[in-house]
Structure formats: C-alpha cells, structure tokens
Amino acid sequence: MCGQRLEKIVAFWTFVFVRIVTGLAGEGRSVWKKDSHLSPVSETQMFLYDTFPKDFLWGVGTGAFQVEGSWRKDGKGFSIWDRFSRSELRDTDSAGTSSDSYTLLDKDLSALQFLGITFYQFSISWSRLFPTGVVAAPNEKGLQYYNTLIDSLLYRNIAPVVTLYHWDLPLMLQEKFGGWKNESVIDIFNDYATFCFQTFGDRVKYWITIHNPYLVAWHGYGTGIHAPGERGKIRTVYSVGHNLIKAHAKVWHTYKEHFEPYQKGMISIVLGSHWIEPNKMEDELDISKCQKSMERVLGWFAKPIHGDGDYPEELKNEFLFLPHFTEDEKNYIKGTADFFAFSFGPSNFKPPNTLPKMGQNLSLNLREVLNWIKLEYNSPRILIAENGWFTDSHVKTDDTTAIYMMKNFINKVLQAIKYDNIDVFGYTAWSLLDGFEWQHAYNIRRGLFYVDFKSKKKERIPKSSALYYKQIIQENGFFLKDSTPNLQAQFSCNFSWGITESVLKAELAASSPQFCDSSLYLWNVTGDGLLHKVEGVKLKTRPAQCTDFVSIKKQLDLLEKMKVTHYRFALDWSLILPNGDLSVVNRQVLRYYRCVISEALKLNIQSMVTLYYPTHTYLGLPGPLLQTGGWLNQSTAYAFQEYAALCFRELGDLVKLWITINEPNQLSNVYKRSSNDTYRAAHNLLLAHAMAWRTYDERYRPSQYGKVSLSLHSDWAEPEPFFESHSKAANRFLQFEIGWFANPIFKTGDYPATMREYITFKNSKGLSYTLLPSFTSEEKQLVKGAADFYALNHFTTRFVIDEPQNGSQYEFDCDIQFLQDITCLSSPSRLAVVPWGMRKVLRWIKKTYGDIDIYITANGIDDPSLDNDELRNYYLGKYIQEVLKAYYIDKVKIKGYYAFKLTEEKSKPRFGFFTSDSKEKPSVRFYNSLISNNGFPADYSVCGPSSHEKQCSFCLFISQKKPLIFFACCLFSTLSLLLAIIFFHKRKRRKRFKAKSIKCICVSF
C-alpha cells in the first residue's frame, strides 16, 4: 500500500517537473488570455521589419492531382478524385490536363528557379505509380517522372519535400475496400510508402505521410464536398480519422526502423486548422469554446501524434462512440512526427458553416495559432507546410490582394519567431501554379504563376505575388524601403501650431443674461421655487460681453489647455444668412463668431476661419439655395461671394488666415447621381472660391493683410510596385482627387490634362458619357492664382490598383480600386497609419505646383480609447516627424500644422482631443510637448522666448487674472487710503498737542 502511494507521489512530481521544463504543454487556452493593458501601438503587435534566421527554409508546394494532369496517360490508374470531379463538379473539362506538370516539367523547374526557393513540396500520385493502389510492379513511366523530378530539383539545389498522400486515393481501393473506412488500407498504404522510401529515400530528406487528414475525413466522408463524396454518419468520419492516424504512425515507424539510420531523413504529417477568437477576451466561457473548437479540428489529430497518444478529453466526452486507442496503440502513436507540419489556408476555413465555430469569431491570425501549437504541444519545431490565399478565376497576373495576404502571413511568422521564440524553420507558399482547387474546381486560383488552362503551351507566367515572394526570399525578410532616420530638429520659430474644429454652432442668445436684464427678481416668494419679477424696479446694467456665452468660455478653456498658437473653426453659412442672401443677416450669430475670435486673441491664439464646411451628411447650405439646386446652380457661387464679403467685412480685422471651402473635392459623395452632376458642382465650387478670393484680394487685403485659400483633401496614393499600370493608376488618382481643384488654381487655370484626356478616352470607348466642364478665358483668369497658400487635409494613404470600370460616375472615371493593406496599423474607421505617405504627398505638391507655402489644416485619427489614446499619440508623433523631414530635408515650405480635432462628437468616430463632455485625453499633453519643443529638438532649443513673447505672456497673465487683479488693486487702494487717513489724523493730533504744549509754556512765562 505504501509502495503504491510512493509510486503515485513520484509520478505526480515527475509530471510536474516535466511540465515546468517543457513549457507547460497543454496550456493553449492561455493564448486568448491577453493582457488587457497591452498597448495598441506596441512594437510587438505591429508589422516587423526584420530578417528570418540565416538557415530558414523557403519553399513552394503543389498537390499531384491539382497540377499534374494527364490522368489517363502512360498507364496511370484512376483516383477517387478522377471520378468525383467528373460526376459531382461542373466545368471540370480541363481536369484531364490542368497545368499539365506531368508533361511540362521543364516549365515547372524554370518557375522554381525563378523564385529562388530552398525546397519544393510536391506529392506523389499513388495511382500513377501503382494504378490499382496495391504495390506490385510499378508503372515505369510514372516512376521515371518522379525520379526525373527529384534529380532535377537536386541539380538546381532545391530540396524535395515529398508528400505520400494528398487525397488522390486509387479508385480501386475505394471500390474494393471502402477507402479509409477499412483498416486494410493501412497496410496497403504502408507498402506503398515503403516502396517510395526504398526508391527515392536516398535523395529525399523530408517526408510527409498525409496532407491534412482532417479534410480527408471531414469533407470526404462527412460533408461529401471532397472525394469520395460520402455523406456518412459522424461515427464514420471519426472512424476514418482513426485509421488515418494509425496509417501515419505505421509509416513513421517503418521509416524510423528501416530507412532513417542510413537515409538520415525526417518524416511528419501535415495537420491543418482554422483559428478562432472569443467574442469577449475576458469571458472564460468564450475562451473554453475557442479551446474546444481548436481541439475538434487540430487537436483531433495533433494530440495523439504530438501529445500523449490519445484524443482530446473534450472529444471523448462529447462523442462517446469515438474509437479508442489501447495503451499499446497510444505509445505506438505518440511522438510519431519529427516536426510539426502545419497547413493554414482557405481550405481550412471554407465552407465556414462546416467549422465548429461555437458562436465565436474566425480569424486569420497565423501568429496566434502558432502560439497555441507551441503551448499545447511542448514547443515543437514547426514547418509551415501550406499557406496562402486565393483570387477569383478571372484574375490573371495582377493578384495584388494575394500580396497583402502573403505579406501578412509571412510577417506573422516572423513575429512568432522573433517575439514569441517559436521554432519555425521553414515556410511553404501555396501554390506554385494555378490548378484544380478541389471542390472549387477552376473557379478560384491559388498559384504564384498564372496558367491559361485553355492554351496549348500553358506558359507559367509569374504573378505579382511571385515577384513579391521572390523579393522576400532574396532579402530573407522585410526591409523598410526609403527609410530616413528620425530627425532631431525644429520648425521655424514662427511656425503655426493649431487645432481644427468643424462647424461651431453659434448660441443665438447669451447663456448668461443676468447682467443685461435690468429687472429685479425675488425667489420663492410663494414657496414655488420660482423667480418673481418686482414691478416698477429697474437696476443698472452693464453692456453685453463675450463671456456671456457659456460655450465660448468652454472653448477658451479647451484652447488654453491645448497651448496652440492657432485655432481653425468653421462658420455656419445657413445660420448667418438663413435666406442665402443679404436680405436677412443674423447679427447675433456674427457677434458670437466675433467673440470667439476676439477672446481667443486674448489668449494669444489666432483664428483660421473656414467659411463653408460641407460634409456628406450635412451640406450646410441655406435652405433657399438648396431648393434651387445647390451647387448645381451657378447662382450659388454668387451667393457665396456675397456671404464671403460679409464675413470679410465683419470679421476680417481680427482674422489673418481664411479658408473659403473645406474639401470641395469630397463633395462627389453628395452630388453622385451622375459624374456630370459631380463635375458641374465642382466647377461652381471652384468659381465660388475664386470669386471670394478676388473679392478679398481687391477690397479687403490692402487694409486687413490676410491670406485666403481652400482646403483640399490630400491623401497619398500608393501603387502596387510590380505593374506600371498601377503606378499610372496612382498618379491618375492624385490628378482626379487633388489636381481636379489644385491644377486650375495653382497651375494652368484649367483641369489637369491627364483628367481630360482620360475621360475623353473612356468616352471614345463607350465606357462613360462624362462631360468635364470647360472654363471660359475669363474664368481661367479668375481661377488661376486664386490662393495665397496650399491648405491640405491629410489623414491616411490609399493603396490603389488599376481596375477598369464602366459607367458615368466620378468614382468609375478614374478606373482605380482601393485595397486594404491588413498589415498596416489601422483605426476603428479603417484609416491606415502610414506616416511616410504624408511626406510623399508634400513632396508631390511641391514638385507639381512649385515652391508654395503649405498649411496642413487637418491631420488626425480616430482612437476608441477615452482615457488612454495611445494610438493618437503614436499617430501624431510619427506624422509630425514626417512633416519635419519634408520641411527640413525636402525644403517644403510648411508654415503650419493643425491637428484634427478639438472635441469629438457623440456616436461618431473619436477624433477629438477632448471627449464630447470636454474631458481631456492624454494626447493633449503629448501635443503640448510637441508644441513647446517646436518639433523634436536636440538638447538645446533654437527658438528661445523673445522679449515680445515674454511681454505677450505677461499680457496673457494680466488678461486671464483680470478680476483677481482688479480686486487686489481695489483692496490695495482702500488699505492705502485708510493708512493715509490714519497717518494724517495722527500727524494732526501730534501738531495740536505740540501747539497746546507751547501755549502752556508761554502762559507760564
């Protein structure tokens, strides 16, 4: 009894010791228990520019049935997929030849050499070697093909990684034995594997027994979407899986016992899986569901082979009919893999309704699933044996979306190696060629090389993804292109640091009227808690003051905290001129705006005033102008000129920087009935701006000395680098987006030639019926030069490709498509954080429009956090650094930077430095530091405070503490007067006393 207890104690502590040493295998669920305080801008979570280990293996893979073709040639036998593809799938006429690798081996070898890979993972067609599946005399033609393939690879220094079974079971084994449902196939498979080891093993150092057995069992014998197409009971599915595990284990032992000692190779099985994330990271139930989901797919095969030799407990508890392993079988199966070969691609995610999601969310985070494998199976060495994505069948060589997916996947592997210490030693891109894609037949493509299946030559044409993969292999990772180290420098001493707000809603009446009302009130006279006016009593009042507006006080308080030098806000045209003309002018609204400007000046903050700030949800026009067609009617431009003149006259003595219209190049979101409407509205907007500018230039500039421009939305466009057509598309986007308004003003007085020519070309082809308006010679003179500086709003970089489109819409005329680079850090509104795009667009503006003054009038990002907006801090620091590079290195004449925006709005993306209830966020202090340092200075500051600035600071103190100073002066004066009276009174008494004393002396004499 004591001996048994001692054995249990020893066994327990041995188990604990092993778990500690090996990194606690079986702890995969901890992957989902992430640190809730992890920064969204942590370097460990962002795209990693680094290299892989020097001995890292780069490869590419194919499956025999997918690419070999020649299904009836040279004595090849039928496979279950030969029958299934013809009986169950449509449009598979080409399956007989596919990419025809069997007869076009030289072309495959050229493609492999082009990539510069380390290894080629391919599968042997079982029925090509043994037509019936049973090992007998091999098919000589098939044997010759695989010998030639292996020898040719070695000649080119490409290591063969050979898969014995990639789903194409010889048809006879299915018909005679029932396929993998029958245990007899295990021995037949072992015989076939033994032959391959004997025949090819002297040249092959990496073997794969079975590719993704989960899909073989689940879709071949469960859902029926794979061959042999059986829709059996769940019991059958797990019986097939059971036999596949035993078949793999037997082949592994055969190799280890009879071949490894002198062939020195390694052998494993490719296991595939999805990945899943819990709805709520802090919910233990959701995490448990994710763990169960992974165990039902990957754990089903991985735990017996890479774990303890048995199925996951969750599976055994859920399915009581699950086949059992004996203790001997467990020991026989356990550890039958020299490395963990892992497949992560679309086949593991499609169709999604067949996956055990358990109400949680599918994810493509390869790094996370690698961490799960590490924790669950004792840090195995991992080969990514299949990875990639797909494109539609109509996509030929331009598969840019596949590039972004590849970039993301490979970088996740790099992060796993560098940050998580996961031992990944190789990566297999899937696949080399376009081919037959199982249940999708030829309706999708996965190849790095395009193949026209209907052509006779079937040339292997490299796609964009092939060029990109080749570049990664050559560099052995990722290098940051055109990277300039961060500068330690400052902007000019008169640089404008600003904050931008959208339309300020003016108060129509003072919020604090008590000092303006001459009546006397008594409170709660009758116990009703109300104020009662005392008739016949009038009190003295003071004139109305700007501080009577409570909202202005709040604005000033926020601006004071921002420590900016400039404040950009917009007026509300419809409030100032409700009728759209000068017949009714709301003087109270104008007074409100004047108060904002004048009170800001007391804080030494100058205002940049925007006259018109339309959005896609609020056009901002007075009602009568909307009713007459808005910007489709040229009369609106004249109405805007009148409105601008009024604002210049009433506010211009206080304002030195004006913006006429904010982002007129974004109004295509409003006037989108047709492209003609869009261009017509834009034409009138341009004329409206030009007329307002001329009005200021001729009538107000001589006395007010201000500057006027318009703000253009100016995001950068970055093309995919491997096709010239995409570079042209990016330039076309810039011309249609920015040049559309900038070219007439800053250059020629007319729209860009690129824009006119492209629209004319599309019209000639019948692809569009767009008519771009023409400027008269008078209008050209009016528009050309109608700006004193370039004002840009920049938020992100758009990734574009050339994509021909039909239809008369503005967004179709440009023939571009926007893509989302999922490797970029992004905001909740999907704004990609691409700082270098800011510098590029600034250089492009200088190159295109000359050495003009530039104000960045809006730049910012939405950050979901209310109390720790780290994303905004990161964004500000990186983007302003790029602005500094453009200013300091590229000599762009940048005069000011305005962050966007002061306060956020409820139920909208959180762009604000302050919440909707005026709560300060940490980014306020971060922006303060950039302003106080005037950039990123070294240990010393070039710009010290001048005597004028010191004087202004003293004046600012005086203006801020005026009531307190007034009270102190009154108190001091009162005390002084009191002391003077006391002193005078004492002196007088002393004189009287002295006089009386003298008189007494005289009397005595």
PDB file of C-alpha atoms in Angstrom, residues 294-445:
ATOM      1  CA  MET A 294      -9.369  24.019 -31.850  1.00  0.00           C
ATOM      2  CA  GLU A 295      -9.380  20.609 -30.199  1.00  0.00           C
ATOM      3  CA  ARG A 296     -12.123  19.377 -32.510  1.00  0.00           C
ATOM      4  CA  VAL A 297     -10.117  20.275 -35.606  1.00  0.00           C
ATOM      5  CA  LEU A 298      -6.381  20.425 -34.927  1.00  0.00           C
ATOM      6  CA  GLY A 299      -6.387  18.595 -31.607  1.00  0.00           C
ATOM      7  CA  TRP A 300      -8.243  15.632 -33.131  1.00  0.00           C
ATOM      8  CA  PHE A 301      -5.018  14.613 -34.916  1.00  0.00           C
ATOM      9  CA  ALA A 302      -2.329  16.643 -33.159  1.00  0.00           C
ATOM     10  CA  LYS A 303      -2.923  15.399 -29.613  1.00  0.00           C
ATOM     11  CA  PRO A 304      -2.476  11.697 -30.459  1.00  0.00           C
ATOM     12  CA  ILE A 305       0.595  12.377 -32.614  1.00  0.00           C
ATOM     13  CA  HIS A 306       2.258  15.354 -30.899  1.00  0.00           C
ATOM     14  CA  GLY A 307       0.728  14.861 -27.460  1.00  0.00           C
ATOM     15  CA  ASP A 308       0.008  11.867 -25.284  1.00  0.00           C
ATOM     16  CA  GLY A 309      -1.166   9.412 -27.942  1.00  0.00           C
ATOM     17  CA  ASP A 310      -4.883   9.884 -27.251  1.00  0.00           C
ATOM     18  CA  TYR A 311      -7.737  12.122 -28.354  1.00  0.00           C
ATOM     19  CA  PRO A 312      -8.588  15.378 -26.520  1.00  0.00           C
ATOM     20  CA  GLU A 313     -10.773  14.848 -23.471  1.00  0.00           C
ATOM     21  CA  GLU A 314     -13.366  17.212 -24.930  1.00  0.00           C
ATOM     22  CA  LEU A 315     -13.779  14.977 -27.978  1.00  0.00           C
ATOM     23  CA  LYS A 316     -14.016  11.823 -25.896  1.00  0.00           C
ATOM     24  CA  ASN A 317     -16.628  13.373 -23.608  1.00  0.00           C
ATOM     25  CA  GLU A 318     -18.664  14.784 -26.490  1.00  0.00           C
ATOM     26  CA  PHE A 319     -18.632  11.693 -28.718  1.00  0.00           C
ATOM     27  CA  LEU A 320     -18.958   8.518 -26.703  1.00  0.00           C
ATOM     28  CA  PHE A 321     -18.722   6.453 -29.899  1.00  0.00           C
ATOM     29  CA  LEU A 322     -15.225   7.822 -30.607  1.00  0.00           C
ATOM     30  CA  PRO A 323     -12.833   4.939 -31.399  1.00  0.00           C
ATOM     31  CA  HIS A 324     -10.485   4.053 -28.562  1.00  0.00           C
ATOM     32  CA  PHE A 325      -6.742   3.587 -28.630  1.00  0.00           C
ATOM     33  CA  THR A 326      -5.336   0.817 -26.494  1.00  0.00           C
ATOM     34  CA  GLU A 327      -2.428   1.674 -24.219  1.00  0.00           C
ATOM     35  CA  ASP A 328      -0.072  -0.020 -26.670  1.00  0.00           C
ATOM     36  CA  GLU A 329      -1.541   1.972 -29.548  1.00  0.00           C
ATOM     37  CA  LYS A 330      -1.161   5.208 -27.607  1.00  0.00           C
ATOM     38  CA  ASN A 331       2.502   4.514 -27.014  1.00  0.00           C
ATOM     39  CA  TYR A 332       2.872   3.474 -30.652  1.00  0.00           C
ATOM     40  CA  ILE A 333       1.261   6.675 -31.995  1.00  0.00           C
ATOM     41  CA  LYS A 334       2.666   9.182 -29.517  1.00  0.00           C
ATOM     42  CA  GLY A 335       5.593  11.199 -30.874  1.00  0.00           C
ATOM     43  CA  THR A 336       5.331   9.926 -34.454  1.00  0.00           C
ATOM     44  CA  ALA A 337       6.453  13.204 -36.028  1.00  0.00           C
ATOM     45  CA  ASP A 338       9.937  14.696 -36.332  1.00  0.00           C
ATOM     46  CA  PHE A 339       8.481  18.178 -36.685  1.00  0.00           C
ATOM     47  CA  PHE A 340       5.072  19.827 -36.680  1.00  0.00           C
ATOM     48  CA  ALA A 341       3.995  20.364 -40.303  1.00  0.00           C
ATOM     49  CA  PHE A 342       1.172  22.891 -40.305  1.00  0.00           C
ATOM     50  CA  SER A 343      -1.305  23.967 -43.001  1.00  0.00           C
ATOM     51  CA  PHE A 344      -3.101  27.319 -42.726  1.00  0.00           C
ATOM     52  CA  GLY A 345      -5.029  28.327 -45.821  1.00  0.00           C
ATOM     53  CA  PRO A 346      -8.504  28.771 -47.316  1.00  0.00           C
ATOM     54  CA  SER A 347      -9.253  25.043 -47.309  1.00  0.00           C
ATOM     55  CA  ASN A 348      -9.198  25.182 -43.508  1.00  0.00           C
ATOM     56  CA  PHE A 349     -11.804  27.983 -43.454  1.00  0.00           C
ATOM     57  CA  LYS A 350     -14.183  27.042 -46.268  1.00  0.00           C
ATOM     58  CA  PRO A 351     -17.040  26.422 -46.224  1.00  0.00           C
ATOM     59  CA  PRO A 352     -17.342  28.247 -42.873  1.00  0.00           C
ATOM     60  CA  ASN A 353     -20.646  26.604 -41.969  1.00  0.00           C
ATOM     61  CA  THR A 354     -18.842  23.250 -41.635  1.00  0.00           C
ATOM     62  CA  LEU A 355     -16.463  24.524 -38.938  1.00  0.00           C
ATOM     63  CA  PRO A 356     -17.131  24.166 -35.200  1.00  0.00           C
ATOM     64  CA  LYS A 357     -17.150  27.914 -34.535  1.00  0.00           C
ATOM     65  CA  MET A 358     -19.306  27.571 -31.405  1.00  0.00           C
ATOM     66  CA  GLY A 359     -20.533  31.133 -31.724  1.00  0.00           C
ATOM     67  CA  GLN A 360     -17.024  32.629 -31.755  1.00  0.00           C
ATOM     68  CA  ASN A 361     -15.132  34.510 -34.486  1.00  0.00           C
ATOM     69  CA  LEU A 362     -12.928  33.046 -37.196  1.00  0.00           C
ATOM     70  CA  SER A 363      -9.548  34.755 -37.529  1.00  0.00           C
ATOM     71  CA  LEU A 364      -6.587  34.659 -39.918  1.00  0.00           C
ATOM     72  CA  ASN A 365      -4.027  35.403 -37.203  1.00  0.00           C
ATOM     73  CA  LEU A 366      -1.317  32.875 -38.017  1.00  0.00           C
ATOM     74  CA  ARG A 367       0.897  34.086 -35.178  1.00  0.00           C
ATOM     75  CA  GLU A 368      -1.761  33.249 -32.587  1.00  0.00           C
ATOM     76  CA  VAL A 369      -2.330  29.707 -33.824  1.00  0.00           C
ATOM     77  CA  LEU A 370       1.446  29.123 -33.825  1.00  0.00           C
ATOM     78  CA  ASN A 371       1.483  30.222 -30.191  1.00  0.00           C
ATOM     79  CA  TRP A 372      -1.354  27.806 -29.453  1.00  0.00           C
ATOM     80  CA  ILE A 373       0.621  24.960 -31.027  1.00  0.00           C
ATOM     81  CA  LYS A 374       3.699  25.909 -29.026  1.00  0.00           C
ATOM     82  CA  LEU A 375       1.825  25.923 -25.722  1.00  0.00           C
ATOM     83  CA  GLU A 376      -0.354  22.918 -26.453  1.00  0.00           C
ATOM     84  CA  TYR A 377       2.316  20.580 -27.850  1.00  0.00           C
ATOM     85  CA  ASN A 378       5.516  21.373 -25.995  1.00  0.00           C
ATOM     86  CA  SER A 379       7.256  23.847 -28.323  1.00  0.00           C
ATOM     87  CA  PRO A 380       7.736  21.649 -31.398  1.00  0.00           C
ATOM     88  CA  ARG A 381       9.822  22.569 -34.421  1.00  0.00           C
ATOM     89  CA  ILE A 382       7.327  23.849 -36.994  1.00  0.00           C
ATOM     90  CA  LEU A 383       7.268  23.812 -40.777  1.00  0.00           C
ATOM     91  CA  ILE A 384       4.564  25.940 -42.377  1.00  0.00           C
ATOM     92  CA  ALA A 385       3.688  23.280 -44.933  1.00  0.00           C
ATOM     93  CA  GLU A 386       0.906  25.170 -46.693  1.00  0.00           C
ATOM     94  CA  ASN A 387      -0.018  28.844 -46.554  1.00  0.00           C
ATOM     95  CA  GLY A 388      -1.541  31.355 -48.905  1.00  0.00           C
ATOM     96  CA  TRP A 389      -4.870  32.626 -50.117  1.00  0.00           C
ATOM     97  CA  PHE A 390      -6.876  32.682 -53.331  1.00  0.00           C
ATOM     98  CA  THR A 391      -8.124  35.001 -56.049  1.00  0.00           C
ATOM     99  CA  ASP A 392     -11.092  34.776 -58.389  1.00  0.00           C
ATOM    100  CA  SER A 393     -10.669  32.792 -61.585  1.00  0.00           C
ATOM    101  CA  HIS A 394     -10.745  35.896 -63.797  1.00  0.00           C
ATOM    102  CA  VAL A 395      -7.616  37.321 -62.095  1.00  0.00           C
ATOM    103  CA  LYS A 396      -4.555  36.685 -64.210  1.00  0.00           C
ATOM    104  CA  THR A 397      -1.135  38.019 -63.222  1.00  0.00           C
ATOM    105  CA  ASP A 398      -2.261  41.008 -61.189  1.00  0.00           C
ATOM    106  CA  ASP A 399      -3.110  39.396 -57.838  1.00  0.00           C
ATOM    107  CA  THR A 400      -2.350  42.332 -55.525  1.00  0.00           C
ATOM    108  CA  THR A 401      -4.789  41.116 -52.883  1.00  0.00           C
ATOM    109  CA  ALA A 402      -2.773  37.902 -52.633  1.00  0.00           C
ATOM    110  CA  ILE A 403       0.348  40.001 -51.991  1.00  0.00           C
ATOM    111  CA  TYR A 404      -1.238  41.661 -48.968  1.00  0.00           C
ATOM    112  CA  MET A 405      -2.352  38.288 -47.614  1.00  0.00           C
ATOM    113  CA  MET A 406       1.120  36.802 -48.137  1.00  0.00           C
ATOM    114  CA  LYS A 407       2.772  39.840 -46.562  1.00  0.00           C
ATOM    115  CA  ASN A 408       0.538  39.481 -43.523  1.00  0.00           C
ATOM    116  CA  PHE A 409       1.010  35.724 -43.113  1.00  0.00           C
ATOM    117  CA  ILE A 410       4.791  35.734 -43.519  1.00  0.00           C
ATOM    118  CA  ASN A 411       5.216  38.699 -41.187  1.00  0.00           C
ATOM    119  CA  LYS A 412       3.117  36.922 -38.557  1.00  0.00           C
ATOM    120  CA  VAL A 413       5.551  34.006 -38.811  1.00  0.00           C
ATOM    121  CA  LEU A 414       8.480  36.405 -38.385  1.00  0.00           C
ATOM    122  CA  GLN A 415       6.834  37.958 -35.306  1.00  0.00           C
ATOM    123  CA  ALA A 416       6.263  34.487 -33.859  1.00  0.00           C
ATOM    124  CA  ILE A 417       9.961  33.675 -34.298  1.00  0.00           C
ATOM    125  CA  LYS A 418      11.347  36.993 -33.019  1.00  0.00           C
ATOM    126  CA  TYR A 419       8.917  37.892 -30.249  1.00  0.00           C
ATOM    127  CA  ASP A 420       7.449  34.554 -29.134  1.00  0.00           C
ATOM    128  CA  ASN A 421      10.518  32.303 -29.579  1.00  0.00           C
ATOM    129  CA  ILE A 422       8.574  29.828 -31.697  1.00  0.00           C
ATOM    130  CA  ASP A 423      10.819  27.436 -33.599  1.00  0.00           C
ATOM    131  CA  VAL A 424       9.551  27.804 -37.172  1.00  0.00           C
ATOM    132  CA  PHE A 425      12.226  26.560 -39.553  1.00  0.00           C
ATOM    133  CA  GLY A 426      10.508  26.815 -42.944  1.00  0.00           C
ATOM    134  CA  TYR A 427       7.664  28.317 -44.953  1.00  0.00           C
ATOM    135  CA  THR A 428       5.756  26.854 -47.911  1.00  0.00           C
ATOM    136  CA  ALA A 429       3.857  29.255 -50.157  1.00  0.00           C
ATOM    137  CA  TRP A 430       0.847  27.594 -51.779  1.00  0.00           C
ATOM    138  CA  SER A 431       0.876  27.000 -54.554  1.00  0.00           C
ATOM    139  CA  LEU A 432       3.421  27.114 -57.347  1.00  0.00           C
ATOM    140  CA  LEU A 433       0.858  27.031 -60.153  1.00  0.00           C
ATOM    141  CA  ASP A 434      -2.773  27.675 -60.812  1.00  0.00           C
ATOM    142  CA  GLY A 435      -4.530  24.341 -60.836  1.00  0.00           C
ATOM    143  CA  PHE A 436      -7.528  22.305 -59.838  1.00  0.00           C
ATOM    144  CA  GLU A 437      -8.799  23.613 -56.471  1.00  0.00           C
ATOM    145  CA  TRP A 438     -10.804  20.674 -55.151  1.00  0.00           C
ATOM    146  CA  GLN A 439     -14.495  21.500 -54.566  1.00  0.00           C
ATOM    147  CA  HIS A 440     -13.958  24.888 -56.275  1.00  0.00           C
ATOM    148  CA  ALA A 441     -12.548  23.200 -59.392  1.00  0.00           C
ATOM    149  CA  TYR A 442     -11.226  26.061 -61.587  1.00  0.00           C
ATOM    150  CA  ASN A 443     -13.374  28.812 -60.093  1.00  0.00           C
ATOM    151  CA  ILE A 444     -10.548  30.146 -57.924  1.00  0.00           C
ATOM    152  CA  ARG A 445      -6.783  30.429 -58.370  1.00  0.00           C
TER     153      ARG A 445
END
